[in-house]
Amino acid sequence: MIGEKTMKAMIIEDYCDSPDFKCVDMEIPHKLEKNEVLVRMEAASVNPIDYKMRNGKMKMMKRLTFPAVLGRDGSGVVEKIGSSVKNFKVGDSVAGFFAKNHGTYAEYAVFEEDEIVTYPKDVMTPEEASAFPLVGCTVLEMMRKHPLVGEVLDREAESSFKTNVISEPRKDVKNLKVLVVGASGGTGQVACIIAKQFLSRYFNVKVYAVCSEKNAELVRKVGADVVIDYNKTSAKAGAHTTHSKGGLADSMKSICQVIRDEHHDDYVDLVLDCVGGYYYYNDVHQHFDCRRAENGVVYSTISAPNPNDYELTFGSLLNMGSYIATNKLRSLSSSSPSFYQIFVKKNTRDLHLLMNNIVTRENAHKNLPLLQYPLSNLKEAHLQMESQRTVGKIILNIAKRMK
Ligand SMILES: NC(=O)c1ccc[n+]([C@@H]2O[C@H](COP(=O)([O-])OP(=O)(O)OC[C@H]3O[C@@H](n4cnc5c(N)ncnc54)[C@H](OP(=O)(O)O)[C@@H]3O)[C@@H](O)[C@H]2O)c1
């Protein structure tokens, strides 16, 4: 509130394997650069990048200065604006994510103007609004790699940003078969929502989703047409992390063989891989006829070749580089999927489209399960995130003043 000088914030004082957060009083950052916006946080979401920054395994990419406030995603109310800020006024309800910085695990956070957008607070709670920015923009970036989808996204994001209106659904729709790997996680469920809720306005969309059986119903609810339990295929838990040069030497069918033999599709147009590893690209490469897809098969991944060993070292960077280079080289052949490694970046137009025209359509956002914790229980929230078995999104409630 105006006049207040201090806020509660959850800090770490050094890199830590276990989530040793401390609740402290900190000065509210009232001094703003001209393009900055001070937001009184109502909710924040927890993402895997948060614990990867906390334990120091990514410090080669970005070093923290201590004490550090983590957290990238969030929603809240504009408290103060910098002198050149045009798009917001005090009292606006906004949501967004830090593209490079951290700091949403606190009662106030400072965003650059183009890192946030207003959202429809009549249909979305602050908790719901905080669940989508980072993962939603990641998924849009992954989808954009498909030429036809990219065209639609660029057009509609521009239109949403300028007029808050998007095109009417088209009548003569093309087929678009999408395979979402890791469909029960935070990113995967949002990928299913966007595919079914938004892309189906412009294409005849069929969503194949890969997750464990216990989550199949949930994943259907967010838009999957066909759910494949990876534990009943050669992709069973852990197999994706094995570097298999020769092939998928296993007596079980692979994911793509199941799609081909049991569902009679011998290619998909777009793979959204939220799990990573060697298995899935190899599977698509070996078992799909990529030339059958009108624009070739497009494969977008957000994870590393060894998702469980994400520590950035010179060795792992070399490994990552060779993984990307190898798959890029394989992409040169028209019989291989085009390969894209995605790192989400700031995109205000996508964020606007996402929050105002995609996830709220027909209340689709209500289908995403939220696991809510008070900010003071951040430790439990991080332990849950690190289990890598979270279904939906982990949300921190910040609005209630902490003791
Ligand atoms: N590059 C970027 O810009 C970017 C952006 C966002 C996220 N990411 C990364 O993307 C990854 C996923 O993020 P998230 O937020 O979706 O994580 P999450 O919510 O923790 O996802 C967990 C899900 O992964 C599924 N899973 C685990 N192993 C699997 C396998 N072998 N096959 C299929 N599914 C499997 C689990 O499904 P079941 O429980 O059903 O087994 C679980 O529901 C993280 O590594 C994150 O760091 C990168």
Coordinates of C-alpha atoms and ligand atoms in Angstrom, one line a residue:
M1 CA 0.0 0.0 0.0
I2 CA 1.1 3.6 -0.7
G3 CA 3.1 4.9 2.3
E4 CA 4.3 1.4 3.3
K5 CA 8.1 1.1 3.4
T6 CA 8.7 -2.6 3.9
M7 CA 7.4 -5.8 2.5
K8 CA 7.7 -9.5 3.4
A9 CA 9.9 -11.5 1.0
M10 CA 11.2 -15.1 0.9
I11 CA 14.9 -15.1 0.4
I12 CA 17.8 -17.5 0.1
E13 CA 21.2 -16.4 1.5
D14 CA 23.2 -18.8 -0.7
Y15 CA 22.7 -21.5 -3.2
C16 CA 21.0 -24.4 -1.4
D17 CA 20.2 -28.0 -2.2
S18 CA 17.3 -28.1 0.3
P19 CA 14.8 -25.2 0.0
D20 CA 16.0 -23.1 2.9
F21 CA 13.9 -20.0 2.5
K22 CA 13.8 -17.2 5.1
C23 CA 11.0 -14.8 5.5
V24 CA 12.4 -11.3 5.9
D25 CA 11.3 -7.6 5.9
M26 CA 12.8 -5.8 2.9
E27 CA 12.4 -2.3 1.6
I28 CA 9.7 -1.9 -1.1
P29 CA 11.5 -1.0 -4.3
H30 CA 9.6 2.3 -4.8
K31 CA 12.4 3.8 -6.9
L32 CA 11.6 2.9 -10.5
E33 CA 13.3 3.2 -13.8
K34 CA 11.1 5.1 -16.4
N35 CA 9.9 1.8 -18.1
E36 CA 9.2 0.0 -14.8
V37 CA 6.1 -1.0 -13.0
L38 CA 5.8 -1.7 -9.3
V39 CA 3.3 -4.5 -8.7
R40 CA 1.7 -5.5 -5.4
M41 CA 1.8 -9.3 -5.8
E42 CA -1.3 -11.3 -5.3
A43 CA -0.1 -14.7 -6.5
A44 CA 3.0 -16.3 -8.0
S45 CA 3.6 -19.7 -9.6
V46 CA 6.5 -22.0 -9.0
N47 CA 8.4 -23.3 -12.1
P48 CA 11.2 -25.9 -12.4
I49 CA 13.6 -23.1 -13.3
D50 CA 13.1 -21.8 -9.7
Y51 CA 14.7 -24.8 -7.9
K52 CA 17.3 -25.1 -10.7
M53 CA 18.4 -21.5 -9.9
R54 CA 18.1 -22.1 -6.1
N55 CA 20.4 -25.1 -6.0
G56 CA 23.1 -23.3 -8.1
K57 CA 23.2 -25.8 -10.9
M58 CA 22.4 -23.2 -13.5
K59 CA 24.8 -20.5 -12.1
M60 CA 26.9 -20.7 -15.3
M61 CA 23.9 -19.2 -17.1
K62 CA 22.9 -16.7 -14.4
R63 CA 24.6 -15.9 -11.1
L64 CA 22.4 -14.8 -8.2
T65 CA 23.3 -12.0 -5.9
F66 CA 22.4 -12.7 -2.3
P67 CA 20.1 -12.3 -0.5
A68 CA 18.1 -13.5 -3.6
V69 CA 14.3 -13.5 -4.1
L70 CA 13.4 -16.2 -6.6
G71 CA 10.2 -16.6 -8.6
R72 CA 9.5 -15.6 -12.2
D73 CA 5.7 -15.8 -12.7
G74 CA 3.1 -13.8 -11.0
S75 CA 0.0 -11.6 -10.9
G76 CA -1.0 -8.6 -8.9
V77 CA -2.1 -5.0 -8.9
V78 CA -0.2 -2.0 -10.3
E79 CA 1.0 0.1 -7.4
K80 CA 3.2 2.7 -9.1
I81 CA 4.5 3.3 -12.7
G82 CA 7.7 4.8 -14.1
S83 CA 7.6 8.1 -16.0
S84 CA 7.4 6.6 -19.5
V85 CA 5.0 3.8 -18.9
K86 CA 2.0 4.2 -21.2
N87 CA 0.0 0.9 -21.0
F88 CA -0.8 0.7 -17.3
K89 CA -2.3 2.8 -14.6
V90 CA -2.4 2.4 -10.8
G91 CA -5.0 -0.3 -9.8
D92 CA -4.7 -2.4 -13.0
S93 CA -4.7 -6.2 -12.5
V94 CA -1.7 -7.5 -14.3
A95 CA 0.1 -10.8 -14.9
G96 CA 3.4 -11.7 -16.5
F97 CA 6.9 -13.2 -16.0
F98 CA 10.4 -12.1 -15.7
A99 CA 12.3 -12.9 -18.8
K100 CA 15.7 -12.7 -17.1
N101 CA 15.3 -11.6 -13.5
H102 CA 13.6 -13.2 -10.5
G103 CA 11.6 -11.9 -7.6
T104 CA 7.9 -12.8 -7.5
Y105 CA 8.2 -14.6 -4.1
A106 CA 7.6 -11.3 -2.3
E107 CA 4.8 -8.9 -1.6
Y108 CA 6.0 -6.5 -4.3
A109 CA 7.9 -7.0 -7.5
V110 CA 9.2 -4.6 -10.2
F111 CA 8.5 -5.6 -13.8
E112 CA 9.5 -3.9 -17.1
E113 CA 6.4 -2.6 -18.8
D114 CA 6.6 -5.2 -21.6
E115 CA 6.9 -8.1 -19.2
I116 CA 3.2 -7.8 -18.1
V117 CA -0.3 -7.4 -19.5
T118 CA -3.7 -6.7 -18.0
Y119 CA -5.9 -9.8 -17.7
P120 CA -9.7 -10.1 -17.4
K121 CA -10.2 -10.2 -13.7
D122 CA -14.0 -10.7 -14.0
V123 CA -13.3 -14.3 -15.2
M124 CA -9.9 -15.1 -13.8
T125 CA -8.7 -15.1 -10.2
P126 CA -5.2 -13.8 -9.4
E127 CA -4.1 -17.4 -8.7
E128 CA -5.3 -18.6 -12.1
A129 CA -3.7 -15.6 -13.8
S130 CA -0.3 -16.4 -12.2
A131 CA -0.4 -20.0 -13.5
F132 CA -0.1 -19.2 -17.2
P133 CA 2.4 -16.5 -18.3
L134 CA 5.7 -18.5 -18.3
V135 CA 4.5 -21.9 -19.4
G136 CA 1.9 -20.4 -21.8
C137 CA 4.5 -18.2 -23.6
T138 CA 6.8 -21.2 -23.7
V139 CA 4.2 -23.3 -25.4
L140 CA 3.3 -20.5 -27.9
E141 CA 7.0 -20.3 -28.8
M142 CA 7.2 -24.1 -29.3
M143 CA 4.1 -24.1 -31.5
R144 CA 5.3 -21.1 -33.6
K145 CA 8.0 -23.3 -35.1
H146 CA 5.3 -25.0 -37.3
P147 CA 5.0 -22.7 -40.3
L148 CA 1.2 -22.7 -40.5
V149 CA 0.8 -22.3 -36.7
G150 CA 3.4 -19.6 -36.7
E151 CA 1.5 -17.6 -39.3
V152 CA -1.7 -17.8 -37.2
L153 CA 0.0 -17.0 -34.0
D154 CA 1.8 -13.9 -35.4
R155 CA -1.4 -12.6 -36.9
E156 CA -3.6 -13.2 -33.9
A157 CA -1.1 -12.0 -31.3
E158 CA -0.8 -8.7 -33.2
S159 CA -4.5 -8.3 -33.5
S160 CA -5.1 -9.2 -29.8
F161 CA -2.4 -6.7 -28.7
K162 CA -3.8 -3.9 -30.9
T163 CA -7.6 -4.4 -30.6
N164 CA -8.1 -7.2 -28.1
V165 CA -10.0 -9.0 -30.8
I166 CA -9.0 -12.2 -32.7
S167 CA -10.3 -13.7 -36.0
E168 CA -13.4 -15.8 -36.2
P169 CA -12.9 -19.5 -36.6
R170 CA -12.4 -20.6 -40.2
K171 CA -14.7 -23.0 -42.0
D172 CA -12.3 -25.0 -44.4
V173 CA -9.9 -26.2 -41.8
K174 CA -6.7 -28.2 -42.4
N175 CA -5.8 -31.2 -40.2
L176 CA -3.2 -30.5 -37.5
K177 CA -2.0 -33.5 -35.4
V178 CA -0.2 -32.5 -32.3
L179 CA 1.8 -34.8 -30.0
V180 CA 2.3 -33.5 -26.4
V181 CA 5.0 -35.3 -24.4
G182 CA 4.7 -34.8 -20.6
A183 CA 1.1 -33.7 -21.0
S184 CA 0.2 -33.9 -17.3
G185 CA 2.8 -31.4 -16.1
G186 CA 2.5 -27.6 -15.9
T187 CA 3.7 -27.0 -19.5
G188 CA 2.1 -30.0 -21.0
Q189 CA -1.4 -29.3 -19.7
V190 CA -1.2 -25.8 -20.9
A191 CA 0.0 -27.1 -24.3
C192 CA -3.2 -29.3 -24.5
I193 CA -5.4 -26.3 -23.6
I194 CA -3.9 -24.0 -26.2
A195 CA -4.0 -26.7 -28.9
K196 CA -7.7 -27.5 -28.3
Q197 CA -8.9 -24.1 -27.2
F198 CA -7.2 -21.9 -29.7
L199 CA -5.6 -23.8 -32.6
S200 CA -8.8 -25.7 -33.2
R201 CA -10.3 -22.4 -34.3
Y202 CA -8.0 -22.5 -37.3
F203 CA -7.2 -26.2 -37.8
N204 CA -8.9 -29.5 -37.4
V205 CA -6.8 -30.4 -34.3
K206 CA -6.1 -33.9 -32.9
V207 CA -4.1 -34.1 -29.7
Y208 CA -2.1 -37.1 -28.8
A209 CA -0.9 -36.8 -25.2
V210 CA 1.8 -38.8 -23.4
C211 CA 1.6 -39.2 -19.6
S212 CA 1.2 -41.9 -16.9
E213 CA -2.2 -43.6 -16.7
K214 CA -3.2 -42.1 -13.4
N215 CA -3.3 -38.7 -15.1
A216 CA -5.1 -39.7 -18.2
E217 CA -8.6 -38.3 -17.2
L218 CA -7.1 -34.9 -16.3
V219 CA -5.3 -34.7 -19.6
R220 CA -8.4 -35.6 -21.5
K221 CA -10.2 -32.8 -19.6
V222 CA -7.7 -30.2 -20.9
G223 CA -8.1 -31.3 -24.5
A224 CA -6.3 -34.6 -25.3
D225 CA -8.1 -36.8 -27.8
V226 CA -5.8 -39.8 -27.3
V227 CA -3.8 -40.5 -24.1
I228 CA -0.8 -42.9 -24.3
D229 CA 0.7 -44.2 -21.0
Y230 CA 4.4 -44.1 -21.5
N231 CA 4.9 -46.8 -18.9
K232 CA 3.3 -49.3 -21.3
T233 CA 5.7 -48.4 -24.1
S234 CA 9.4 -48.5 -24.6
A235 CA 9.4 -44.8 -23.4
K236 CA 8.7 -46.1 -19.8
A237 CA 10.1 -44.0 -17.0
G238 CA 13.8 -43.3 -17.4
A239 CA 14.1 -44.6 -20.9
H240 CA 14.1 -41.1 -22.4
T241 CA 17.3 -40.2 -20.6
T242 CA 19.3 -43.0 -22.2
H243 CA 21.5 -42.1 -25.1
S244 CA 20.5 -44.7 -27.6
K245 CA 22.4 -44.3 -30.9
G246 CA 21.2 -47.5 -32.5
G247 CA 17.5 -47.3 -31.8
L248 CA 14.9 -48.2 -29.3
A249 CA 16.0 -51.7 -28.4
D250 CA 13.0 -52.8 -26.4
S251 CA 10.4 -55.5 -26.9
M252 CA 7.6 -53.0 -26.2
K253 CA 6.1 -50.7 -28.8
S254 CA 7.3 -47.1 -28.9
I255 CA 5.0 -44.1 -28.6
C256 CA 5.0 -43.5 -32.3
Q257 CA 4.5 -47.2 -33.1
V258 CA 1.4 -47.1 -30.9
I259 CA 0.1 -44.0 -32.8
R260 CA 0.8 -45.7 -36.1
D261 CA -0.4 -49.2 -35.4
E262 CA -3.3 -48.6 -33.0
H263 CA -4.5 -45.1 -34.1
H264 CA -3.6 -45.4 -37.8
D265 CA -1.7 -42.1 -38.1
D266 CA 1.8 -42.5 -39.6
Y267 CA 2.9 -39.0 -38.7
V268 CA 2.0 -36.0 -36.6
D269 CA 2.6 -32.4 -37.7
L270 CA 3.9 -31.0 -34.4
V271 CA 5.6 -32.5 -31.4
L272 CA 5.7 -30.5 -28.2
D273 CA 8.2 -32.2 -26.0
C274 CA 8.1 -31.1 -22.4
V275 CA 10.2 -33.9 -21.1
G276 CA 13.3 -34.0 -23.2
G277 CA 16.0 -36.7 -23.5
Y278 CA 17.1 -38.8 -26.5
Y279 CA 14.1 -41.1 -26.8
Y280 CA 11.3 -39.0 -28.2
Y281 CA 13.1 -37.4 -31.1
N282 CA 14.6 -40.7 -32.1
D283 CA 11.2 -42.3 -31.9
V284 CA 9.6 -39.7 -34.2
H285 CA 12.7 -40.0 -36.5
Q286 CA 12.5 -43.7 -36.7
H287 CA 8.8 -44.5 -36.8
F288 CA 7.1 -41.6 -38.6
D289 CA 7.1 -40.9 -42.3
C290 CA 7.9 -37.2 -41.9
R291 CA 7.5 -36.6 -45.7
R292 CA 3.8 -37.3 -45.3
A293 CA 3.2 -34.2 -43.2
E294 CA 2.5 -31.2 -45.5
N295 CA 5.1 -29.0 -43.9
G296 CA 7.3 -31.8 -42.6
V297 CA 7.1 -32.9 -38.9
V298 CA 8.2 -30.1 -36.5
Y299 CA 9.7 -31.1 -33.2
S300 CA 10.0 -28.5 -30.4
T301 CA 11.6 -29.4 -27.1
I302 CA 12.2 -27.3 -24.0
S303 CA 14.3 -29.8 -22.1
A304 CA 17.9 -30.9 -22.1
P305 CA 19.3 -34.2 -23.5
N306 CA 19.7 -35.4 -19.9
P307 CA 16.7 -33.8 -18.1
N308 CA 17.6 -35.3 -14.7
D309 CA 21.2 -34.0 -14.9
Y310 CA 20.6 -30.4 -15.8
E311 CA 23.7 -28.9 -14.0
L312 CA 25.4 -26.5 -16.4
T313 CA 29.1 -27.4 -16.7
F314 CA 31.4 -27.1 -19.7
G315 CA 30.8 -30.8 -20.3
S316 CA 27.0 -30.6 -20.2
L317 CA 27.0 -27.5 -22.4
L318 CA 29.1 -29.4 -24.9
N319 CA 26.7 -32.3 -24.7
M320 CA 23.8 -30.0 -25.2
G321 CA 25.5 -28.3 -28.1
S322 CA 26.2 -31.6 -29.8
Y323 CA 22.6 -32.8 -29.1
I324 CA 21.2 -29.7 -30.8
A325 CA 23.7 -29.8 -33.7
T326 CA 23.2 -33.5 -34.3
N327 CA 19.4 -33.2 -34.4
K328 CA 19.6 -30.0 -36.5
L329 CA 21.8 -31.9 -39.0
R330 CA 19.3 -34.7 -39.1
S331 CA 16.6 -32.1 -39.7
L332 CA 18.2 -31.3 -43.0
S333 CA 16.8 -34.5 -44.5
S334 CA 13.2 -34.3 -45.5
S335 CA 12.5 -37.7 -43.9
S336 CA 13.5 -36.3 -40.5
P337 CA 11.6 -34.0 -38.1
S338 CA 12.8 -30.4 -38.0
F339 CA 14.3 -29.9 -34.6
Y340 CA 14.0 -26.8 -32.4
Q341 CA 15.3 -26.3 -28.8
I342 CA 13.3 -23.6 -27.2
F343 CA 14.3 -21.1 -24.5
V344 CA 11.3 -18.9 -23.6
K345 CA 11.8 -15.2 -24.0
K346 CA 9.8 -12.0 -23.5
N347 CA 7.0 -11.6 -26.0
T348 CA 4.3 -9.1 -24.9
R349 CA 2.0 -9.9 -27.9
D350 CA 2.0 -13.6 -27.1
L351 CA 1.4 -12.9 -23.4
H352 CA -1.6 -10.6 -24.3
L353 CA -3.1 -13.2 -26.7
L354 CA -2.6 -15.9 -24.0
M355 CA -4.2 -14.1 -21.1
N356 CA -7.0 -12.3 -22.9
N357 CA -8.0 -14.5 -25.8
I358 CA -6.8 -18.0 -25.3
V359 CA -6.9 -19.5 -21.9
T360 CA -10.1 -17.7 -20.7
R361 CA -12.1 -18.7 -23.8
E362 CA -14.9 -21.0 -22.6
N363 CA -13.3 -20.9 -19.2
A364 CA -10.6 -23.3 -20.3
H365 CA -8.4 -22.0 -17.6
K366 CA -10.7 -23.5 -14.9
N367 CA -9.6 -27.0 -16.1
L368 CA -5.9 -26.6 -15.1
P369 CA -5.5 -28.0 -11.5
L370 CA -3.8 -25.5 -9.2
L371 CA -1.9 -26.7 -6.1
Q372 CA -2.1 -23.7 -3.8
Y373 CA 0.3 -22.9 -0.9
P374 CA 0.7 -19.7 1.2
L375 CA 3.9 -17.9 0.5
S376 CA 5.1 -18.9 4.0
N377 CA 5.0 -22.6 2.8
L378 CA 7.4 -22.0 0.0
K379 CA 9.6 -24.9 1.1
E380 CA 6.8 -27.4 0.6
A381 CA 6.0 -25.9 -2.7
H382 CA 9.6 -26.3 -3.9
L383 CA 9.8 -29.9 -2.6
Q384 CA 6.6 -30.7 -4.6
M385 CA 8.0 -29.1 -7.8
E386 CA 11.3 -31.0 -7.4
S387 CA 9.4 -34.3 -7.2
Q388 CA 8.8 -33.9 -11.0
R389 CA 5.5 -35.5 -10.5
T390 CA 3.4 -32.3 -10.2
V391 CA 0.1 -32.4 -12.0
G392 CA -0.9 -28.9 -13.1
K393 CA 0.6 -25.8 -11.6
I394 CA 1.9 -24.9 -8.1
I395 CA 0.7 -21.5 -7.0
L396 CA 1.7 -19.3 -4.0
N397 CA -0.9 -17.1 -2.4
I398 CA 0.7 -13.8 -1.6
A399 CA -2.3 -11.5 -1.1
K400 CA -2.8 -12.3 2.6
R401 CA -0.2 -10.3 4.6
M402 CA 2.4 -12.6 6.0
K403 CA 3.3 -12.7 9.7
Ligands
LIG1 N1 13.3 -24.0 -22.1 C1 12.3 -23.3 -21.6 O1 12.1 -22.1 -21.9 C2 11.4 -23.9 -20.5 C3 10.2 -23.3 -20.1 C4 9.4 -24.0 -19.2 C5 9.8 -25.2 -18.7 N2 11.0 -25.7 -19.1 C6 11.4 -27.1 -18.6 O2 10.4 -28.1 -19.1 C7 10.4 -29.1 -18.2 C8 8.9 -29.4 -17.8 O3 8.4 -28.3 -17.1 P1 7.0 -28.4 -16.3 O4 6.7 -27.1 -15.7 O5 5.9 -29.0 -17.3 O6 7.4 -29.6 -15.3 P2 6.4 -30.4 -14.3 O7 5.1 -29.7 -14.1 O8 7.2 -30.8 -13.1 O9 6.2 -31.7 -15.2 C9 6.1 -32.9 -14.6 C10 5.4 -33.9 -15.5 O10 6.4 -34.6 -16.3 C11 5.9 -35.9 -16.6 N3 7.0 -36.8 -17.0 C12 8.1 -37.1 -16.3 N4 8.8 -38.1 -16.9 C13 8.1 -38.3 -18.1 C14 8.4 -39.2 -19.2 N5 9.4 -40.0 -19.3 N6 7.5 -39.2 -20.2 C15 6.4 -38.4 -20.2 N7 6.1 -37.6 -19.1 C16 6.9 -37.6 -18.1 C17 5.2 -36.3 -15.3 O11 4.1 -37.0 -15.8 P3 3.4 -38.3 -15.0 O12 3.3 -37.8 -13.6 O13 2.1 -38.4 -15.7 O14 4.4 -39.4 -15.2 C18 4.8 -35.0 -14.7 O15 3.4 -34.8 -14.7 C19 11.2 -28.7 -17.0 O16 12.5 -29.4 -17.1 C20 11.4 -27.2 -17.1 O17 12.6 -26.7 -16.6 C21 11.8 -25.1 -20.0

